[in-house]
PDB file of C-alpha atoms and ligand atoms in Angstrom:
ATOM      1  CA  MET A   1      -6.117  29.457  38.484  1.00 66.00           C
ATOM      2  CA  THR A   2      -4.515  27.445  40.592  1.00 92.00           C
ATOM      3  CA  ILE A   3      -1.269  28.308  42.637  1.00 97.00           C
ATOM      4  CA  SER A   4       2.173  26.316  41.297  1.00 97.00           C
ATOM      5  CA  VAL A   5       5.151  28.451  41.623  1.00 98.00           C
ATOM      6  CA  ILE A   6       5.979  29.741  45.325  1.00 98.00           C
ATOM      7  CA  THR A   7       8.415  33.057  44.616  1.00 98.00           C
ATOM      8  CA  PHE A   8      10.435  34.716  47.791  1.00 98.00           C
ATOM      9  CA  ASP A   9      12.335  37.435  49.441  1.00 98.00           C
ATOM     10  CA  LEU A  10      15.756  36.621  50.586  1.00 98.00           C
ATOM     11  CA  ASP A  11      16.989  39.506  53.108  1.00 97.00           C
ATOM     12  CA  ASN A  12      14.579  39.275  56.570  1.00 97.00           C
ATOM     13  CA  THR A  13      12.225  36.970  54.868  1.00 98.00           C
ATOM     14  CA  LEU A  14      13.969  33.813  55.510  1.00 98.00           C
ATOM     15  CA  TRP A  15      15.920  35.678  57.828  1.00 97.00           C
ATOM     16  CA  ASP A  16      17.487  38.166  59.745  1.00 97.00           C
ATOM     17  CA  VAL A  17      19.720  40.018  57.237  1.00 96.00           C
ATOM     18  CA  GLU A  18      20.777  42.858  60.201  1.00 96.00           C
ATOM     19  CA  PRO A  19      23.777  39.798  61.995  1.00 96.00           C
ATOM     20  CA  SER A  20      25.095  38.740  58.816  1.00 96.00           C
ATOM     21  CA  LEU A  21      25.740  42.109  57.710  1.00 95.00           C
ATOM     22  CA  ILE A  22      27.176  43.382  60.720  1.00 97.00           C
ATOM     23  CA  LYS A  23      29.407  40.745  61.647  1.00 97.00           C
ATOM     24  CA  ALA A  24      30.322  40.953  57.020  1.00 97.00           C
ATOM     25  CA  GLU A  25      31.144  44.470  57.650  1.00 96.00           C
ATOM     26  CA  GLN A  26      33.199  43.748  60.792  1.00 97.00           C
ATOM     27  CA  ILE A  27      35.520  41.001  59.171  1.00 97.00           C
ATOM     28  CA  GLN A  28      36.006  43.345  55.756  1.00 97.00           C
ATOM     29  CA  GLN A  29      37.097  45.992  58.825  1.00 96.00           C
ATOM     30  CA  GLN A  30      39.869  43.504  60.076  1.00 97.00           C
ATOM     31  CA  TRP A  31      40.129  42.930  57.293  1.00 98.00           C
ATOM     32  CA  LEU A  32      41.480  46.361  55.934  1.00 97.00           C
ATOM     33  CA  LEU A  33      42.790  47.047  59.426  1.00 97.00           C
ATOM     34  CA  GLN A  34      45.254  44.329  59.528  1.00 98.00           C
ATOM     35  CA  HIS A  35      46.157  44.354  55.180  1.00 98.00           C
ATOM     36  CA  ARG A  36      44.983  48.230  53.955  1.00 97.00           C
ATOM     37  CA  PRO A  37      45.628  50.709  57.143  1.00 97.00           C
ATOM     38  CA  GLY A  38      46.246  52.798  55.073  1.00 96.00           C
ATOM     39  CA  ALA A  39      42.760  53.147  53.395  1.00 96.00           C
ATOM     40  CA  VAL A  40      40.922  52.515  57.071  1.00 94.00           C
ATOM     41  CA  ALA A  41      43.500  55.923  58.329  1.00 93.00           C
ATOM     42  CA  ALA A  42      42.485  57.797  55.452  1.00 91.00           C
ATOM     43  CA  PHE A  43      38.897  58.484  56.560  1.00 92.00           C
ATOM     44  CA  ASP A  44      36.626  59.297  59.928  1.00 92.00           C
ATOM     45  CA  HIS A  45      33.661  57.910  60.261  1.00 91.00           C
ATOM     46  CA  GLU A  46      31.882  60.930  59.090  1.00 94.00           C
ATOM     47  CA  ALA A  47      33.966  61.053  56.047  1.00 95.00           C
ATOM     48  CA  LEU A  48      33.833  57.332  55.572  1.00 93.00           C
ATOM     49  CA  LEU A  49      30.033  58.116  55.447  1.00 94.00           C
ATOM     50  CA  GLU A  50      30.555  60.852  52.988  1.00 95.00           C
ATOM     51  CA  PHE A  51      33.193  59.135  50.773  1.00 95.00           C
ATOM     52  CA  LYS A  52      30.181  55.800  50.343  1.00 94.00           C
ATOM     53  CA  LYS A  53      28.043  58.518  49.209  1.00 95.00           C
ATOM     54  CA  SER A  54      30.265  60.330  46.684  1.00 96.00           C
ATOM     55  CA  VAL A  55      30.644  56.255  45.328  1.00 95.00           C
ATOM     56  CA  TRP A  56      27.140  55.217  44.616  1.00 94.00           C
ATOM     57  CA  ARG A  57      26.783  59.148  43.245  1.00 96.00           C
ATOM     58  CA  ARG A  58      29.478  58.693  40.857  1.00 96.00           C
ATOM     59  CA  HIS A  59      28.654  54.951  40.204  1.00 96.00           C
ATOM     60  CA  PRO A  60      24.291  55.350  39.108  1.00 93.00           C
ATOM     61  CA  GLU A  61      25.175  52.023  36.396  1.00 93.00           C
ATOM     62  CA  LEU A  62      26.062  49.964  40.087  1.00 92.00           C
ATOM     63  CA  ALA A  63      22.974  50.455  41.352  1.00 88.00           C
ATOM     64  CA  HIS A  64      21.522  47.166  41.262  1.00 88.00           C
ATOM     65  CA  HIS A  65      24.800  45.772  41.608  1.00 90.00           C
ATOM     66  CA  VAL A  66      25.554  45.560  44.999  1.00 92.00           C
ATOM     67  CA  SER A  67      28.502  43.421  44.848  1.00 94.00           C
ATOM     68  CA  GLN A  68      30.603  45.405  42.087  1.00 95.00           C
ATOM     69  CA  MET A  69      29.123  48.594  43.958  1.00 95.00           C
ATOM     70  CA  ARG A  70      31.196  47.438  47.555  1.00 97.00           C
ATOM     71  CA  THR A  71      34.298  46.163  45.056  1.00 97.00           C
ATOM     72  CA  GLN A  72      34.051  49.470  43.844  1.00 97.00           C
ATOM     73  CA  MET A  73      33.979  50.716  47.265  1.00 97.00           C
ATOM     74  CA  LEU A  74      36.677  49.177  48.078  1.00 97.00           C
ATOM     75  CA  TYR A  75      38.976  50.018  45.520  1.00 98.00           C
ATOM     76  CA  GLU A  76      38.873  53.703  45.508  1.00 97.00           C
ATOM     77  CA  LEU A  77      39.055  53.513  49.725  1.00 96.00           C
ATOM     78  CA  GLN A  78      42.508  52.001  49.135  1.00 97.00           C
ATOM     79  CA  ILE A  79      43.634  54.494  46.382  1.00 97.00           C
ATOM     80  CA  ALA A  80      42.791  57.510  48.581  1.00 96.00           C
ATOM     81  CA  GLY A  81      44.468  55.732  51.210  1.00 96.00           C
ATOM     82  CA  GLY A  82      48.086  55.864  48.682  1.00 96.00           C
ATOM     83  CA  TYR A  83      47.799  52.788  47.599  1.00 98.00           C
ATOM     84  CA  SER A  84      48.851  51.537  43.828  1.00 98.00           C
ATOM     85  CA  GLU A  85      46.219  50.515  41.542  1.00 98.00           C
ATOM     86  CA  GLU A  86      47.476  46.888  41.976  1.00 98.00           C
ATOM     87  CA  GLU A  87      47.186  46.591  45.777  1.00 98.00           C
ATOM     88  CA  ALA A  88      43.883  48.269  45.491  1.00 98.00           C
ATOM     89  CA  VAL A  89      42.550  46.107  43.121  1.00 98.00           C
ATOM     90  CA  SER A  90      43.732  43.146  44.629  1.00 98.00           C
ATOM     91  CA  GLY A  91      42.664  44.499  47.840  1.00 98.00           C
ATOM     92  CA  ALA A  92      39.352  44.965  46.982  1.00 98.00           C
ATOM     93  CA  ARG A  93      38.457  41.904  45.305  1.00 98.00           C
ATOM     94  CA  GLN A  94      40.488  40.584  48.450  1.00 98.00           C
ATOM     95  CA  ALA A  95      38.393  42.258  51.136  1.00 98.00           C
ATOM     96  CA  PHE A  96      35.158  41.914  49.271  1.00 97.00           C
ATOM     97  CA  GLU A  97      35.619  37.932  49.306  1.00 97.00           C
ATOM     98  CA  VAL A  98      36.094  37.862  52.928  1.00 97.00           C
ATOM     99  CA  PHE A  99      33.509  40.453  53.073  1.00 97.00           C
ATOM    100  CA  LEU A 100      30.538  37.782  51.061  1.00 96.00           C
ATOM    101  CA  GLY A 101      31.722  34.688  52.859  1.00 95.00           C
ATOM    102  CA  ALA A 102      30.442  36.165  56.274  1.00 95.00           C
ATOM    103  CA  ARG A 103      27.503  37.938  54.315  1.00 95.00           C
ATOM    104  CA  GLN A 104      26.287  34.713  53.431  1.00 93.00           C
ATOM    105  CA  LYS A 105      26.232  32.605  56.715  1.00 94.00           C
ATOM    106  CA  VAL A 106      22.869  33.642  57.456  1.00 95.00           C
ATOM    107  CA  GLU A 107      21.606  31.813  59.963  1.00 96.00           C
ATOM    108  CA  LEU A 108      17.429  30.886  58.574  1.00 97.00           C
ATOM    109  CA  TYR A 109      14.638  31.516  60.938  1.00 97.00           C
ATOM    110  CA  GLU A 110      14.024  28.048  62.806  1.00 96.00           C
ATOM    111  CA  GLU A 111      10.961  27.750  61.105  1.00 97.00           C
ATOM    112  CA  ALA A 112      12.094  27.987  57.702  1.00 98.00           C
ATOM    113  CA  LEU A 113      13.436  24.780  56.426  1.00 98.00           C
ATOM    114  CA  ASP A 114      10.227  22.922  57.687  1.00 98.00           C
ATOM    115  CA  VAL A 115       7.958  25.108  56.126  1.00 98.00           C
ATOM    116  CA  LEU A 116       9.974  25.281  52.868  1.00 98.00           C
ATOM    117  CA  LYS A 117       9.931  21.511  52.610  1.00 98.00           C
ATOM    118  CA  LEU A 118       6.396  21.718  52.796  1.00 98.00           C
ATOM    119  CA  LEU A 119       6.331  23.404  49.960  1.00 98.00           C
ATOM    120  CA  ALA A 120       8.694  22.202  47.676  1.00 98.00           C
ATOM    121  CA  GLN A 121       6.613  18.690  47.771  1.00 97.00           C
ATOM    122  CA  ARG A 122       3.359  20.514  46.224  1.00 97.00           C
ATOM    123  CA  TYR A 123       5.119  24.186  44.551  1.00 98.00           C
ATOM    124  CA  THR A 124       7.898  24.621  42.660  1.00 98.00           C
ATOM    125  CA  VAL A 125       9.936  27.560  44.330  1.00 98.00           C
ATOM    126  CA  GLY A 126      11.905  30.432  43.490  1.00 98.00           C
ATOM    127  CA  ALA A 127      13.894  32.996  45.059  1.00 98.00           C
ATOM    128  CA  LEU A 128      14.248  36.980  43.806  1.00 98.00           C
ATOM    129  CA  THR A 129      16.776  38.604  45.741  1.00 97.00           C
ATOM    130  CA  ASN A 130      18.194  42.244  45.478  1.00 95.00           C
ATOM    131  CA  GLY A 131      20.740  42.138  48.019  1.00 90.00           C
ATOM    132  CA  ASN A 132      24.121  39.231  47.644  1.00 90.00           C
ATOM    133  CA  ALA A 133      22.963  36.169  49.588  1.00 93.00           C
ATOM    134  CA  ASP A 134      22.718  32.927  47.682  1.00 95.00           C
ATOM    135  CA  ILE A 135      20.043  30.899  48.636  1.00 97.00           C
ATOM    136  CA  TYR A 136      21.790  27.231  47.575  1.00 97.00           C
ATOM    137  CA  LYS A 137      24.273  28.546  50.146  1.00 94.00           C
ATOM    138  CA  THR A 138      22.282  27.681  52.989  1.00 95.00           C
ATOM    139  CA  ASP A 139      20.141  24.210  54.530  1.00 95.00           C
ATOM    140  CA  ALA A 140      17.446  25.754  52.286  1.00 97.00           C
ATOM    141  CA  GLY A 141      19.208  25.275  48.598  1.00 97.00           C
ATOM    142  CA  ASP A 142      17.296  21.573  48.714  1.00 97.00           C
ATOM    143  CA  TYR A 143      14.196  23.172  47.927  1.00 98.00           C
ATOM    144  CA  PHE A 144      14.941  26.079  45.354  1.00 98.00           C
ATOM    145  CA  ASP A 145      14.265  24.919  42.201  1.00 98.00           C
ATOM    146  CA  PHE A 146      15.826  28.633  41.445  1.00 98.00           C
ATOM    147  CA  ALA A 147      17.421  31.603  42.341  1.00 98.00           C
ATOM    148  CA  PHE A 148      17.336  34.838  40.612  1.00 97.00           C
ATOM    149  CA  SER A 149      19.356  38.115  41.596  1.00 96.00           C
ATOM    150  CA  ALA A 150      19.016  41.578  41.180  1.00 94.00           C
ATOM    151  CA  GLU A 151      23.124  41.351  39.962  1.00 90.00           C
ATOM    152  CA  ASP A 152      21.665  38.963  36.976  1.00 91.00           C
ATOM    153  CA  ILE A 153      18.626  41.038  35.811  1.00 93.00           C
ATOM    154  CA  GLY A 154      20.321  44.180  36.040  1.00 91.00           C
ATOM    155  CA  THR A 155      17.718  45.230  38.516  1.00 92.00           C
ATOM    156  CA  SER A 156      16.088  45.042  41.329  1.00 94.00           C
ATOM    157  CA  LYS A 157      12.619  44.109  43.000  1.00 96.00           C
ATOM    158  CA  PRO A 158      10.168  45.999  42.403  1.00 96.00           C
ATOM    159  CA  HIS A 159      10.732  46.572  38.405  1.00 96.00           C
ATOM    160  CA  PRO A 160       8.826  44.129  36.646  1.00 97.00           C
ATOM    161  CA  ALA A 161      12.174  42.181  35.218  1.00 97.00           C
ATOM    162  CA  MET A 162      12.204  40.038  38.624  1.00 96.00           C
ATOM    163  CA  PHE A 163       9.079  38.950  38.251  1.00 98.00           C
ATOM    164  CA  GLN A 164       9.454  38.358  34.258  1.00 97.00           C
ATOM    165  CA  ALA A 165      12.515  36.337  34.646  1.00 97.00           C
ATOM    166  CA  ALA A 166      10.208  33.822  37.579  1.00 97.00           C
ATOM    167  CA  LEU A 167       7.189  33.545  34.707  1.00 97.00           C
ATOM    168  CA  LYS A 168       9.894  32.981  31.907  1.00 97.00           C
ATOM    169  CA  LYS A 169      11.547  30.819  33.961  1.00 97.00           C
ATOM    170  CA  THR A 170       8.394  28.485  35.422  1.00 98.00           C
ATOM    171  CA  GLY A 171       6.272  29.510  32.221  1.00 97.00           C
ATOM    172  CA  THR A 172       3.159  30.437  34.535  1.00 96.00           C
ATOM    173  CA  ALA A 173       1.291  33.145  34.469  1.00 96.00           C
ATOM    174  CA  ALA A 174       1.413  35.862  37.119  1.00 97.00           C
ATOM    175  CA  GLU A 175      -2.359  34.513  38.552  1.00 96.00           C
ATOM    176  CA  GLN A 176      -0.788  31.419  38.935  1.00 97.00           C
ATOM    177  CA  ILE A 177       2.209  32.601  41.145  1.00 98.00           C
ATOM    178  CA  ILE A 178       2.508  33.867  44.743  1.00 98.00           C
ATOM    179  CA  HIS A 179       5.680  36.387  46.194  1.00 98.00           C
ATOM    180  CA  VAL A 180       6.605  36.231  49.534  1.00 98.00           C
ATOM    181  CA  GLY A 181       8.082  39.059  51.094  1.00 98.00           C
ATOM    182  CA  ASP A 182       8.796  41.487  53.872  1.00 97.00           C
ATOM    183  CA  ASP A 183       9.354  44.760  51.607  1.00 96.00           C
ATOM    184  CA  PRO A 184       5.592  46.291  51.053  1.00 96.00           C
ATOM    185  CA  GLU A 185       7.700  48.806  47.662  1.00 95.00           C
ATOM    186  CA  HIS A 186       9.723  46.467  46.605  1.00 96.00           C
ATOM    187  CA  ASP A 187       8.176  42.810  47.338  1.00 97.00           C
ATOM    188  CA  ILE A 188       4.200  43.285  47.730  1.00 97.00           C
ATOM    189  CA  ARG A 189       3.661  46.434  45.465  1.00 96.00           C
ATOM    190  CA  GLY A 190       6.386  45.296  42.605  1.00 96.00           C
ATOM    191  CA  ALA A 191       4.568  41.811  42.314  1.00 97.00           C
ATOM    192  CA  HIS A 192       0.935  43.155  42.493  1.00 97.00           C
ATOM    193  CA  ASN A 193       1.933  44.919  39.960  1.00 96.00           C
ATOM    194  CA  MET A 194       2.854  41.883  37.857  1.00 97.00           C
ATOM    195  CA  GLY A 195      -0.821  40.837  38.733  1.00 97.00           C
ATOM    196  CA  MET A 196       0.882  38.101  40.946  1.00 98.00           C
ATOM    197  CA  HIS A 197      -0.637  36.809  44.500  1.00 98.00           C
ATOM    198  CA  THR A 198       1.180  38.371  47.566  1.00 98.00           C
ATOM    199  CA  VAL A 199       2.301  37.287  51.740  1.00 98.00           C
ATOM    200  CA  TRP A 200       3.748  39.819  53.312  1.00 98.00           C
ATOM    201  CA  VAL A 201       6.359  38.611  56.053  1.00 98.00           C
ATOM    202  CA  ASN A 202       5.787  41.591  58.501  1.00 97.00           C
ATOM    203  CA  ILE A 203       7.643  39.957  61.810  1.00 95.00           C
ATOM    204  CA  ARG A 204       8.492  42.776  63.215  1.00 93.00           C
ATOM    205  CA  GLN A 205       4.503  44.087  62.586  1.00 94.00           C
ATOM    206  CA  LYS A 206       4.742  47.430  61.842  1.00 94.00           C
ATOM    207  CA  PRO A 207       1.593  49.619  60.298  1.00 94.00           C
ATOM    208  CA  TRP A 208       0.764  48.882  56.226  1.00 93.00           C
ATOM    209  CA  LEU A 209       1.263  51.991  55.164  1.00 87.00           C
ATOM    210  CA  ASP A 210      -0.332  52.708  51.344  1.00 82.00           C
ATOM    211  CA  GLY A 211      -1.046  51.172  48.053  1.00 84.00           C
ATOM    212  CA  ALA A 212      -2.462  48.027  47.741  1.00 86.00           C
ATOM    213  CA  ARG A 213      -2.814  45.215  50.318  1.00 92.00           C
ATOM    214  CA  PRO A 214      -1.095  42.130  50.161  1.00 97.00           C
ATOM    215  CA  ASP A 215      -3.440  38.885  49.618  1.00 97.00           C
ATOM    216  CA  ARG A 216      -2.456  37.977  53.422  1.00 97.00           C
ATOM    217  CA  GLU A 217       0.224  39.192  56.407  1.00 97.00           C
ATOM    218  CA  ILE A 218       1.626  37.072  58.175  1.00 98.00           C
ATOM    219  CA  VAL A 219       3.938  37.615  61.220  1.00 97.00           C
ATOM    220  CA  ASN A 220       5.748  33.904  61.502  1.00 97.00           C
ATOM    221  CA  LEU A 221       6.689  31.837  58.555  1.00 98.00           C
ATOM    222  CA  ARG A 222       4.680  28.895  60.078  1.00 97.00           C
ATOM    223  CA  GLN A 223       1.172  30.680  59.286  1.00 98.00           C
ATOM    224  CA  LEU A 224       2.581  30.716  55.432  1.00 98.00           C
ATOM    225  CA  PRO A 225       0.726  27.285  54.272  1.00 98.00           C
ATOM    226  CA  ALA A 226      -2.279  27.972  55.646  1.00 97.00           C
ATOM    227  CA  ALA A 227      -2.327  31.674  53.753  1.00 97.00           C
ATOM    228  CA  ILE A 228      -0.997  29.867  50.597  1.00 97.00           C
ATOM    229  CA  ASP A 229      -3.945  27.476  50.795  1.00 96.00           C
ATOM    230  CA  HIS A 230      -6.444  30.976  51.403  1.00 96.00           C
ATOM    231  CA  ILE A 231      -5.542  32.772  48.482  1.00 96.00           C
ATOM    232  CA  ALA A 232      -5.353  28.887  46.777  1.00 93.00           C
ATOM    233  CA  ASP A 233      -9.079  28.574  47.284  1.00 92.00           C
ATOM    234  CA  GLY A 234      -9.861  32.258  46.219  1.00 85.00           C
ATOM    235  CA  ARG A 235     -10.581  33.245  49.665  1.00 66.00           C
TER     236      ARG A 235
HETATM  237 MG1   MG B   1      14.161  41.523  51.625  1.00 79.65          MG
END
């Protein structure tokens, strides 16, 4: 069976997500301080954490919709801060927009573009993300034939639906696909359970904890073409 499709996780697989998340949180906070100071004043650090948890608990239907969950949290935060329904709705939308703009400004790992360019010449390339990153807003967008987010599908990896979306889109069998990702549970177990091949991107060089091991493990994306060749050759 030949390999014809490579699917990628995005956050912490093609870039380090931490800097953009920190920046996005800061920008969202600045927006609130400027436009809805009462919402910021309503909770101290500890109380804010509890408040966020209570929003998550009360809205399990948004568990796979990270953008809607954040918008809901921003809305409730402003209601708690004494703002009107109208102010809270418009404020949640605007604060989320500034957050998302910063969150999607990611810096690809320096080797990522060369590797993706090479792979795109030989394979159909897709993105499967649980987050709200958009590959088409990065310099790597040209190399991707498709992208699905948990928000598109309504459920997150490791649920089979994310991987099934890739199968349906490409019309290939699971054993013709290699999924590449950093998360042992979401990426490796999820794809393995679907019968796909897996490459674990282990940049932080963590130990493998349990469960079926990935077909290959790499610590830098430069190693990916060789890892794919190994799998394709059945080695
Ligand atoms: Mg990831």
